[in-house]
XYZ file of C-alpha atoms in Angstrom:
665
model
C 26.774 -0.867 -13.610
C 29.344 -2.004 -11.058
C 33.035 -1.345 -11.614
C 34.897 -4.712 -11.866
C 38.024 -3.065 -10.479
C 36.155 -2.074 -7.324
C 34.738 -5.584 -6.916
C 38.139 -7.215 -7.357
C 39.695 -4.837 -4.824
C 36.941 -5.575 -2.317
C 37.223 -9.335 -2.836
C 40.997 -9.158 -2.500
C 40.608 -7.277 0.788
C 38.164 -9.856 2.117
C 40.340 -12.825 1.020
C 43.336 -11.251 2.719
C 41.344 -10.785 5.900
C 40.092 -14.356 5.750
C 43.594 -15.761 5.267
C 44.947 -13.651 8.112
C 42.201 -14.779 10.454
C 42.769 -18.463 9.641
C 46.501 -18.032 10.143
C 45.885 -16.352 13.454
C 43.268 -18.729 14.836
C 45.798 -21.067 16.423
C 47.756 -18.170 17.908
C 44.558 -16.742 19.385
C 43.676 -20.002 21.093
C 47.175 -20.292 22.517
C 47.069 -16.727 23.787
C 43.698 -17.321 25.401
C 45.109 -20.364 27.171
C 48.052 -18.435 28.509
C 45.706 -15.651 29.530
C 43.638 -18.094 31.496
C 46.718 -19.187 33.411
C 47.739 -15.596 33.938
C 44.251 -14.667 35.071
C 44.232 -17.393 37.702
C 47.571 -16.186 38.974
C 46.403 -12.596 39.038
C 43.225 -13.462 40.853
C 45.309 -15.156 43.483
C 47.343 -12.008 43.781
C 44.223 -9.797 43.653
C 45.712 -7.474 41.031
C 42.953 -6.485 38.585
C 45.054 -3.784 36.946
C 47.657 -6.310 35.766
C 44.926 -8.509 34.305
C 43.596 -5.608 32.252
C 47.112 -4.913 31.079
C 47.412 -8.488 29.831
C 44.097 -8.115 27.919
C 45.289 -4.872 26.368
C 48.509 -6.569 25.302
C 46.530 -9.488 23.857
C 44.341 -7.139 21.749
C 47.426 -5.338 20.495
C 48.999 -8.674 19.468
C 45.870 -9.601 17.539
C 45.986 -6.241 15.738
C 49.672 -6.704 14.955
C 49.080 -10.165 13.523
C 46.232 -8.844 11.353
C 48.242 -5.775 10.361
C 45.730 -3.198 11.678
C 46.060 -0.246 14.038
C 44.589 -0.887 17.521
C 41.584 1.251 18.455
C 42.413 3.098 21.651
C 38.707 3.666 22.405
C 38.219 -0.068 22.756
C 40.946 -0.241 25.385
C 39.027 2.385 27.380
C 35.513 0.958 26.865
C 35.990 -2.813 26.966
C 34.582 -3.031 30.498
C 31.778 -0.513 29.906
C 28.171 -1.458 29.116
C 28.360 0.303 25.726
C 31.127 0.091 23.127
C 30.833 2.990 20.662
C 33.259 2.788 17.738
C 31.338 4.744 15.089
C 33.250 6.049 12.041
C 36.589 4.471 13.051
C 37.423 2.854 9.718
C 37.968 -0.578 11.261
C 37.569 -2.533 8.044
C 37.257 -6.351 7.948
C 40.602 -7.003 9.701
C 39.873 -4.516 12.472
C 36.528 -6.205 13.051
C 38.230 -9.596 13.276
C 40.715 -8.369 15.879
C 37.837 -6.865 17.827
C 35.741 -10.007 17.485
C 38.322 -12.192 19.210
C 38.131 -9.943 22.272
C 34.321 -9.614 22.252
C 33.485 -13.309 22.156
C 33.853 -13.795 25.907
C 33.320 -10.178 27.055
C 30.614 -10.195 29.765
C 30.320 -6.398 30.186
C 29.275 -4.914 26.854
C 25.498 -4.747 26.314
C 25.391 -2.354 23.372
C 27.763 -2.597 20.398
C 27.847 0.364 17.955
C 30.044 -0.155 14.874
C 28.200 2.152 12.459
C 30.116 3.234 9.341
C 33.280 1.146 9.584
C 33.461 -0.530 6.174
C 33.163 -4.003 7.672
C 32.055 -5.719 4.437
C 31.200 -9.430 4.353
C 34.326 -10.622 6.210
C 33.738 -8.208 9.075
C 30.102 -9.277 9.295
C 31.121 -12.935 9.430
C 33.596 -12.237 12.251
C 30.967 -10.379 14.264
C 28.397 -13.060 13.500
C 30.676 -15.534 15.232
C 30.703 -13.222 18.270
C 26.911 -12.873 18.325
C 26.442 -16.635 18.087
C 28.442 -17.121 21.302
C 28.140 -13.930 23.405
C 24.927 -13.780 25.431
C 25.581 -10.342 26.957
C 25.265 -8.181 23.838
C 21.589 -7.271 23.287
C 21.783 -4.080 21.176
C 23.809 -3.998 17.926
C 24.237 -1.206 15.346
C 25.989 -2.305 12.132
C 24.508 0.388 9.881
C 26.386 1.747 6.848
C 28.913 -1.083 6.575
C 28.264 -2.426 3.050
C 27.420 -5.844 4.437
C 25.380 -6.967 1.436
C 23.413 -10.206 1.203
C 26.343 -12.392 2.343
C 26.859 -10.314 5.475
C 23.134 -10.408 6.225
C 23.148 -14.182 5.792
C 25.946 -14.620 8.332
C 24.305 -12.333 10.889
C 20.854 -13.898 10.528
C 22.335 -17.366 10.992
C 24.119 -16.226 14.161
C 20.998 -14.610 15.617
C 19.077 -17.793 14.945
C 21.567 -19.748 17.062
C 21.829 -17.222 19.903
C 18.707 -15.112 20.477
C 20.206 -12.712 23.027
C 20.112 -9.707 20.646
C 16.911 -7.681 21.116
C 17.703 -4.677 18.916
C 19.480 -4.768 15.539
C 20.215 -1.833 13.199
C 21.198 -2.699 9.622
C 20.416 0.588 7.877
C 22.311 1.549 4.738
C 23.856 -1.833 3.950
C 22.776 -2.321 0.313
C 20.374 -5.100 1.294
C 18.246 -6.354 -1.610
C 15.696 -9.124 -2.242
C 18.244 -11.897 -1.567
C 18.970 -10.464 1.880
C 15.207 -10.264 2.478
C 15.025 -14.071 2.357
C 17.519 -14.407 5.209
C 15.748 -11.676 7.182
C 12.396 -13.388 6.647
C 13.776 -16.656 8.019
C 15.112 -14.773 11.034
C 11.753 -13.098 11.743
C 9.999 -16.453 11.752
C 12.244 -18.039 14.404
C 13.708 -15.198 16.515
C 11.095 -14.332 19.126
C 13.481 -12.265 21.250
C 14.221 -9.615 18.601
C 12.152 -6.557 19.556
C 13.492 -3.803 17.266
C 14.808 -4.046 13.687
C 16.039 -1.149 11.509
C 16.275 -1.911 7.768
C 16.039 1.676 6.511
C 18.104 3.136 3.667
C 18.451 -0.159 1.789
C 17.298 -1.431 -1.613
C 14.484 -3.691 -0.444
C 12.095 -3.685 -3.412
C 8.648 -5.113 -4.178
C 10.019 -8.681 -4.322
C 11.503 -8.121 -0.865
C 8.096 -6.903 0.299
C 6.483 -10.100 -0.947
C 9.085 -12.076 1.024
C 8.934 -10.056 4.247
C 5.130 -9.731 4.384
C 4.357 -13.369 5.272
C 7.271 -13.411 7.729
C 5.879 -10.315 9.440
C 2.513 -12.040 9.733
C 4.097 -15.000 11.549
C 6.533 -13.029 13.724
C 5.760 -13.192 17.435
C 8.262 -10.842 19.017
C 9.047 -7.712 16.991
C 7.523 -4.510 18.422
C 9.364 -1.897 16.319
C 10.256 -2.074 12.600
C 11.830 0.631 10.429
C 11.496 0.045 6.663
C 11.852 3.681 5.575
C 13.849 4.785 2.523
C 13.461 1.523 0.602
C 11.691 0.598 -2.649
C 8.519 -1.074 -1.387
C 5.859 -0.475 -4.017
C 3.251 -2.184 -6.144
C 2.320 -5.785 -5.257
C 5.198 -5.993 -2.773
C 3.782 -3.104 -0.736
C 0.339 -4.735 -0.738
C 1.701 -8.110 0.459
C 3.785 -6.380 3.132
C 0.682 -4.536 4.394
C -1.216 -7.827 4.580
C 1.521 -9.094 6.874
C 0.799 -6.130 9.141
C -2.865 -7.110 9.179
C -2.078 -10.511 10.713
C 0.674 -9.341 13.092
C -0.313 -9.056 16.752
C 2.912 -7.759 18.319
C 4.199 -4.817 16.254
C 3.566 -1.417 17.880
C 5.755 0.974 15.846
C 6.124 0.809 12.044
C 7.971 3.279 9.799
C 7.402 2.756 6.056
C 8.059 6.357 5.024
C 9.899 7.238 1.816
C 8.760 4.167 -0.111
C 6.260 3.955 -2.962
C 3.137 2.468 -1.405
C 0.862 4.694 -3.467
C -2.924 4.413 -3.421
C -3.031 0.604 -3.642
C -0.613 0.304 -0.747
C -2.656 2.814 1.264
C -5.772 0.722 0.662
C -3.942 -2.396 1.875
C -2.762 -0.546 4.994
C -6.358 0.584 5.604
C -7.511 -3.041 5.545
C -4.707 -3.883 7.975
C -5.792 -1.098 10.348
C -9.310 -2.517 10.411
C -8.059 -5.836 11.785
C -4.896 -4.831 13.653
C -5.573 -3.913 17.285
C -1.962 -3.546 18.437
C -0.178 -0.989 16.222
C 0.244 2.402 17.944
C 2.550 4.417 15.658
C 2.599 4.444 11.841
C 4.719 6.657 9.574
C 3.641 6.736 5.901
C 5.119 10.069 4.847
C 6.410 10.450 1.281
C 4.605 7.469 -0.210
C 2.933 9.047 -3.268
C -0.496 8.771 -1.677
C -3.060 10.900 -3.537
C -6.465 12.100 -2.340
C -7.991 8.756 -3.380
C -5.417 6.863 -1.326
C -6.010 9.117 1.675
C -9.757 8.475 1.493
C -9.022 4.736 1.389
C -6.751 5.081 4.410
C -9.579 6.855 6.183
C -11.679 3.693 5.961
C -9.232 2.022 8.328
C -9.184 5.003 10.681
C -12.968 4.840 11.014
C -12.752 1.575 12.966
C -9.202 1.383 14.365
C -9.011 1.655 18.163
C -5.282 1.560 18.973
C -3.358 3.838 16.599
C -2.082 6.881 18.521
C 0.263 8.496 15.976
C -0.201 8.624 12.200
C 2.266 10.538 10.023
C 1.208 11.004 6.394
C 3.085 14.217 5.657
C 4.536 15.155 2.280
C 2.013 13.142 0.277
C 0.085 14.722 -2.645
C -3.248 14.228 -0.855
C -4.511 17.788 -1.425
C -7.158 19.291 0.820
C -9.707 16.626 -0.141
C -7.528 13.829 1.202
C -6.594 15.718 4.372
C -10.231 16.519 5.086
C -11.183 12.889 4.481
C -8.672 11.686 7.071
C -9.834 14.249 9.617
C -13.468 13.334 9.034
C -12.698 9.630 9.496
C -11.064 10.325 12.857
C -13.984 12.495 13.902
C -16.488 9.785 12.975
C -14.698 7.159 15.095
C -15.704 7.691 18.750
C -13.323 4.930 19.852
C -10.294 6.363 18.051
C -7.123 6.589 20.153
C -5.405 8.964 17.711
C -3.403 11.693 19.468
C -1.310 12.992 16.559
C -2.197 13.171 12.866
C 0.692 14.739 10.943
C -0.368 16.343 7.649
C 2.712 18.561 7.505
C 2.979 20.944 4.583
C 6.754 20.635 4.310
C 6.530 20.641 0.507
C 5.255 24.244 0.565
C 7.937 26.656 -0.610
C 6.375 29.637 1.154
C 3.971 28.573 3.872
C 2.302 31.743 5.174
C -0.243 30.344 7.551
C -3.327 28.234 8.177
C -7.028 28.797 7.552
C -9.262 26.955 10.021
C -13.000 26.660 9.327
C -15.262 25.641 12.172
C -18.441 26.408 14.040
C -18.272 27.910 17.503
C -21.714 26.601 18.400
C -20.990 22.986 17.549
C -17.759 22.453 19.468
C -16.473 22.783 23.001
C -13.211 23.815 24.574
C -12.178 20.169 24.434
C -13.353 19.739 20.845
C -11.282 18.762 17.842
C -10.981 22.293 16.423
C -9.721 23.606 19.753
C -7.114 20.855 19.964
C -6.068 21.469 16.358
C -5.597 25.189 17.035
C -3.496 24.419 20.091
C -1.245 22.011 18.162
C -0.772 24.473 15.300
C 0.118 27.173 17.795
C 2.820 24.950 19.284
C 4.231 23.529 16.043
C 3.912 26.666 13.877
C 4.082 29.462 16.408
C 5.244 32.146 13.960
C 2.811 31.319 11.148
C -0.540 33.077 10.802
C -3.521 31.129 12.092
C -6.766 32.556 10.739
C -10.192 31.287 11.765
C -13.382 31.458 9.748
C -15.886 31.020 12.531
C -19.605 30.389 12.127
C -20.842 32.256 15.176
C -24.215 31.871 16.939
C -26.940 34.000 15.391
C -29.492 35.957 17.482
C -32.540 33.969 16.305
C -31.191 30.918 14.450
C -29.703 28.207 16.654
C -28.377 24.762 15.759
C -28.180 23.325 19.287
C -29.702 23.934 22.714
C -26.272 24.049 24.351
C -24.890 26.450 21.730
C -24.164 29.219 24.298
C -22.027 26.819 26.347
C -20.151 25.529 23.323
C -19.488 28.992 21.924
C -18.193 30.453 25.174
C -15.957 27.440 25.825
C -14.566 27.416 22.278
C -13.918 31.161 22.223
C -12.121 30.945 25.552
C -9.954 27.990 24.501
C -8.966 29.276 21.053
C -8.511 32.920 22.040
C -4.764 32.678 22.655
C -4.080 30.322 19.728
C -5.766 32.338 16.970
C -4.267 35.417 15.338
C -7.449 36.557 13.630
C -11.023 35.188 13.606
C -13.414 36.300 10.852
C -16.975 36.307 12.126
C -19.919 34.973 10.114
C -23.349 33.907 11.350
C -26.066 31.910 9.621
C -28.898 34.370 10.239
C -27.066 37.220 8.512
C -26.254 35.039 5.487
C -29.862 33.779 5.318
C -31.075 37.384 5.129
C -28.533 38.260 2.414
C -29.633 35.254 0.335
C -33.309 36.214 0.636
C -32.849 39.934 0.038
C -30.070 40.045 -2.575
C -30.407 36.702 -4.362
C -34.171 36.016 -3.994
C -33.505 32.611 -2.415
C -36.319 32.032 0.067
C -34.971 28.758 1.466
C -31.173 28.864 1.302
C -29.290 25.580 1.556
C -25.847 25.071 3.050
C -24.510 25.173 -0.512
C -25.863 28.711 -0.925
C -24.404 29.794 2.405
C -21.015 28.213 1.791
C -20.660 29.842 -1.623
C -21.000 33.272 -0.043
C -18.358 32.432 2.548
C -16.230 31.040 -0.281
C -16.208 34.465 -1.956
C -14.708 35.988 1.187
C -12.053 33.288 1.454
C -11.221 33.658 -2.233
C -10.807 37.421 -1.856
C -8.563 37.091 1.193
C -6.260 34.605 -0.522
C -6.343 36.169 -4.018
C -3.238 38.273 -3.395
C -1.305 35.095 -2.583
C -2.279 33.556 -5.914
C -2.429 36.425 -8.415
C -0.664 39.688 -9.239
C -1.973 43.105 -8.319
C -1.082 46.766 -7.808
C -1.377 46.557 -4.022
C -1.272 42.907 -3.041
C -1.737 42.184 0.662
C -0.486 38.943 2.200
C -1.844 37.284 5.333
C 0.653 38.864 7.689
C 0.182 42.349 6.265
C -3.572 42.685 6.624
C -3.430 40.934 9.996
C -0.913 43.555 11.161
C -3.299 46.328 10.092
C -6.465 44.750 11.475
C -5.464 43.626 14.971
C -4.476 46.516 17.287
C -4.216 44.264 20.373
C -3.777 40.467 20.593
C -7.253 39.813 22.032
C -9.033 42.285 19.753
C -8.902 40.027 16.715
C -12.520 39.415 15.666
C -13.171 41.416 12.466
C -16.505 41.382 10.649
C -16.629 40.196 7.042
C -18.591 41.914 4.266
C -18.635 41.171 0.535
C -19.993 43.259 -2.320
C -21.624 42.985 -4.719
C -23.846 40.086 -3.693
C -26.192 40.181 -6.651
C -27.978 37.724 -8.899
C -27.401 37.557 -12.650
C -30.904 38.994 -13.331
C -30.279 42.114 -11.255
C -26.692 42.629 -12.428
C -27.874 43.822 -15.850
C -29.452 46.901 -14.255
C -26.600 47.861 -11.922
C -23.465 49.843 -12.726
C -21.496 48.437 -9.737
C -18.823 51.116 -9.706
C -15.984 51.187 -7.179
C -17.857 53.812 -5.145
C -21.060 51.754 -5.087
C -19.493 48.492 -3.956
C -17.433 50.373 -1.342
C -20.555 52.050 0.094
C -22.360 48.691 0.122
C -19.748 47.265 2.491
C -20.699 49.812 5.150
C -24.414 48.960 5.021
C -25.364 46.879 8.094
C -27.662 44.725 5.952
C -24.693 43.492 3.907
C -22.619 42.377 6.890
C -22.294 38.665 7.510
C -22.738 39.054 11.272
C -25.847 40.393 12.971
C -24.625 43.509 14.754
C -25.053 47.200 13.969
C -21.709 48.953 13.298
C -23.431 52.297 13.908
C -23.527 51.379 17.611
C -19.760 51.120 17.738
C -16.607 52.547 16.218
C -14.293 51.182 13.584
C -10.696 50.581 14.615
C -9.466 49.418 11.220
C -10.859 48.428 7.834
C -9.096 46.279 5.279
C -10.544 46.723 1.772
C -9.557 43.908 -0.608
C -10.536 44.836 -4.171
C -10.462 42.492 -7.153
C -10.770 43.040 -10.884
C -11.062 46.304 -12.831
C -10.079 48.666 -10.014
C -7.589 51.557 -9.978
C -6.171 53.297 -6.871
C -7.641 56.674 -7.874
C -11.228 55.377 -7.692
C -10.521 53.623 -4.395
C -9.097 56.769 -2.794
C -12.119 58.792 -3.907
C -14.558 56.201 -2.536
C -12.800 56.023 0.833
C -12.667 59.823 1.086
C -16.447 59.891 0.670
C -16.902 57.235 3.347
C -14.873 59.274 5.837
C -17.260 62.222 5.475
C -20.313 60.248 6.592
C -21.366 60.867 10.173
C -22.902 57.432 10.611
C -19.491 55.816 10.081
C -17.369 56.533 13.141
C -13.696 55.680 13.688
C -11.806 55.742 16.984
C -9.774 58.928 17.253
C -6.559 57.084 18.144
C -6.401 55.525 14.655
C -6.551 58.469 12.216
C -5.860 56.512 8.999
C -8.234 53.592 9.535
C -7.965 51.937 6.109
C -5.723 49.322 4.543
C -6.257 48.776 0.816
C -5.379 45.803 -1.375
C -5.954 45.678 -5.137
C -5.704 42.476 -7.142
C -6.070 42.435 -10.917
C -7.710 39.002 -11.111
C -11.499 39.503 -11.475
C -13.770 37.637 -9.064
C -14.932 34.191 -10.122
C -18.200 32.408 -9.430
C -19.408 28.826 -9.529
C -20.884 28.074 -12.984
C -24.645 27.926 -12.684
C -24.486 29.297 -9.154
C -26.400 32.084 -7.415
C -23.979 34.978 -7.902
C -23.555 37.016 -11.059
C -20.140 37.200 -12.689
C -18.975 40.807 -12.298
C -15.925 42.819 -13.322
C -15.012 44.007 -9.840
C -15.734 43.167 -6.209
C -14.544 44.063 -2.738
C -14.252 42.178 0.532
C -14.144 44.340 3.647
C -12.691 43.051 6.900
C -13.512 45.527 9.638
C -12.509 45.463 13.276
C -15.246 47.318 15.111
C -16.286 47.656 18.726
C -19.862 46.847 17.669
C -18.995 43.145 17.826
C -19.318 43.524 21.596
C -23.084 43.247 20.947
C -22.526 39.646 19.895
C -20.524 38.951 23.048
C -23.202 40.533 25.249
C -25.978 38.533 23.569
C -24.070 35.311 23.981
C -23.088 36.023 27.586
C -26.737 36.659 28.481
C -27.857 33.314 27.021
C -25.011 31.565 28.825
C -25.952 33.168 32.160
C -29.601 32.112 31.863
C -28.642 28.463 31.392
C -25.716 28.345 33.786
C -27.710 29.945 36.612
C -29.698 26.687 36.708
C -26.628 24.573 35.885
C -28.714 23.158 33.039
C -26.995 20.509 30.884
C -23.732 20.944 32.795
C -23.723 17.307 33.903
C -23.146 16.168 30.316
C -19.895 18.102 30.128
C -18.742 17.044 33.583
C -19.482 13.440 32.688
C -17.072 13.691 29.752
C -14.207 14.825 31.966
C -14.590 18.614 32.112
C -14.575 20.436 35.424
C -17.399 22.766 36.345
C -14.861 25.469 37.130
C -14.007 25.657 33.429
C -17.445 27.156 32.767
C -16.879 30.004 35.214
C -13.367 30.574 33.909
C -14.567 30.749 30.303
C -17.436 33.100 31.208
C -15.059 35.455 33.043
C -12.727 35.466 30.046
C -15.582 36.472 27.720
C -16.658 39.207 30.126
C -13.092 40.520 30.070
C -13.104 40.376 26.257
C -16.345 42.364 26.141
C -14.806 44.971 28.454
C -11.659 45.099 26.299
C -13.757 46.087 23.291
C -15.568 48.761 25.292
C -12.278 50.258 26.474
C -10.668 50.474 23.030
C -13.773 52.282 21.789
C -13.356 55.106 24.302
C -11.869 58.193 22.642
C -8.464 59.193 23.896
C -9.767 62.679 24.844
C -12.505 61.144 27.013
C -10.013 58.759 28.592
C -7.662 61.612 29.463
C -10.539 63.565 31.002
C -11.546 60.581 33.152
C -7.957 60.127 34.302
C -7.805 63.831 35.215
C -10.983 63.571 37.287
C -9.638 60.538 39.133
C -6.416 62.396 39.847
């Protein structure tokens, strides 16, 4: 509820200003006349400095008559192209004194009077200036408590004189009544290019008023409606106005209440609108359903370059839906899709799931990794990569795609967990008796690994390990960041009745090549580090005993420069399974992430396939035709050869290395 004392004080101040201005009008005209005579005399004498002195004296007289303190900055800037008087406390009378001087000023192009308490009387004085001065094209009157009456005066002035191209009216307590005046302005002012109405109280009724005006506007290219109260039917009508508009390029409707219905209306607008390039819809209460609706517009839109939908409760389903819509639109112009996780209280990193064989160095996943590396340089970026299998292939050009993707993402990824389809097929057939595994079967196995890795972030445990901690223990060098993933027990419900599945048994199972989710034999290489992530009924004593046994086996070799070799995490939350799924519900499980030199086998296999195709330059023309250069193939192949050599070098024992150095010396 408004305080009547405050209203009466404000009205009294405005009445006083009005009376003073009326009293001074005749004096102002007389002074201008005398100035004109003086100016003609001064021009004859050629003394510009004296003329400026007369103008300064005139401004000071106006201030004295209106009982306000002259603004010294104005005296310095009155002949500049920009007059910046932010936060000067001018008030209505100060604005009136200034207005008399601005009416015929031919120099000032930009007028900035933000936060000066101008109120209605000040707005009316400046409106008189804007109706007559054709030089001022950029005006900022934000945070001046102008209200509906002030907006009415300004809109009327801009209708008369259309010289102003940019107007900022943020934070002026503008409500639905002011929206009517603004709507009238938008329908007739074709020269206004940019309008800022943020931080006001424009509600759903205002949206219903402004929507049709936006549809008919033929000049505005940038509109800021953020931090208002557009919601419900008003948001829908406003979005329909966007659908019909053919000039607007930048629209900010963040921090409103568009919700799912508003998102659907915006999606319909994006289907028809072929002009809009930037759209900000952050903080609009858009759920996963609203995001999926918005995706319908992204499937066909050809012009939108930037879409910001951060800080909306869209969840992963909504985010994935938007990404999929962009991917499915070959004509999409989208360069930036902002799904920022600013609402997270403790963002640790990002998990990126993609196939190496299906993408290229210029693919979406590669671009996403690059953007995350730039925007979140210090956060962990972990890949779950479906890598090419020795016998199972999804595409003829898979060797090209895999080499190009590995090369491009190598510097942007902190850790890449390797999985291949052939290894998971074999595990499904052997352990779960599934002869023809579907993608659902494969994905559920990968899901167990992801769940184990993130369990310590979600539940309590004796030795919880966060993303940064196990990454620090797994990656000895920046490029050596491709650990193998193994999960145990992978067992069906029928077999689980006959198995004890002790800590020792599931630990031993992780070191069996048949249980690895990548086709390579760890016995042909050496382990650099192993991260054992246990879940459920597990105690440190049993873990230590199991690891001690592993270290005694000759078939399991570790590099001699890493004597410890193991990082252990224990989480009390037992593993979960999909109801009715393939896996048995067990009391304990372990996920092993192991960085081993044996992965070089996978690189060598892939390099050989690449060389066979590239020797004939087979299929290269398709990539070149899409804008890639042939030199990128050679560069990527050399990078993979260097990576393969890096793994070979870290596997050499330090004693052998010292001996070789001695021989060379």
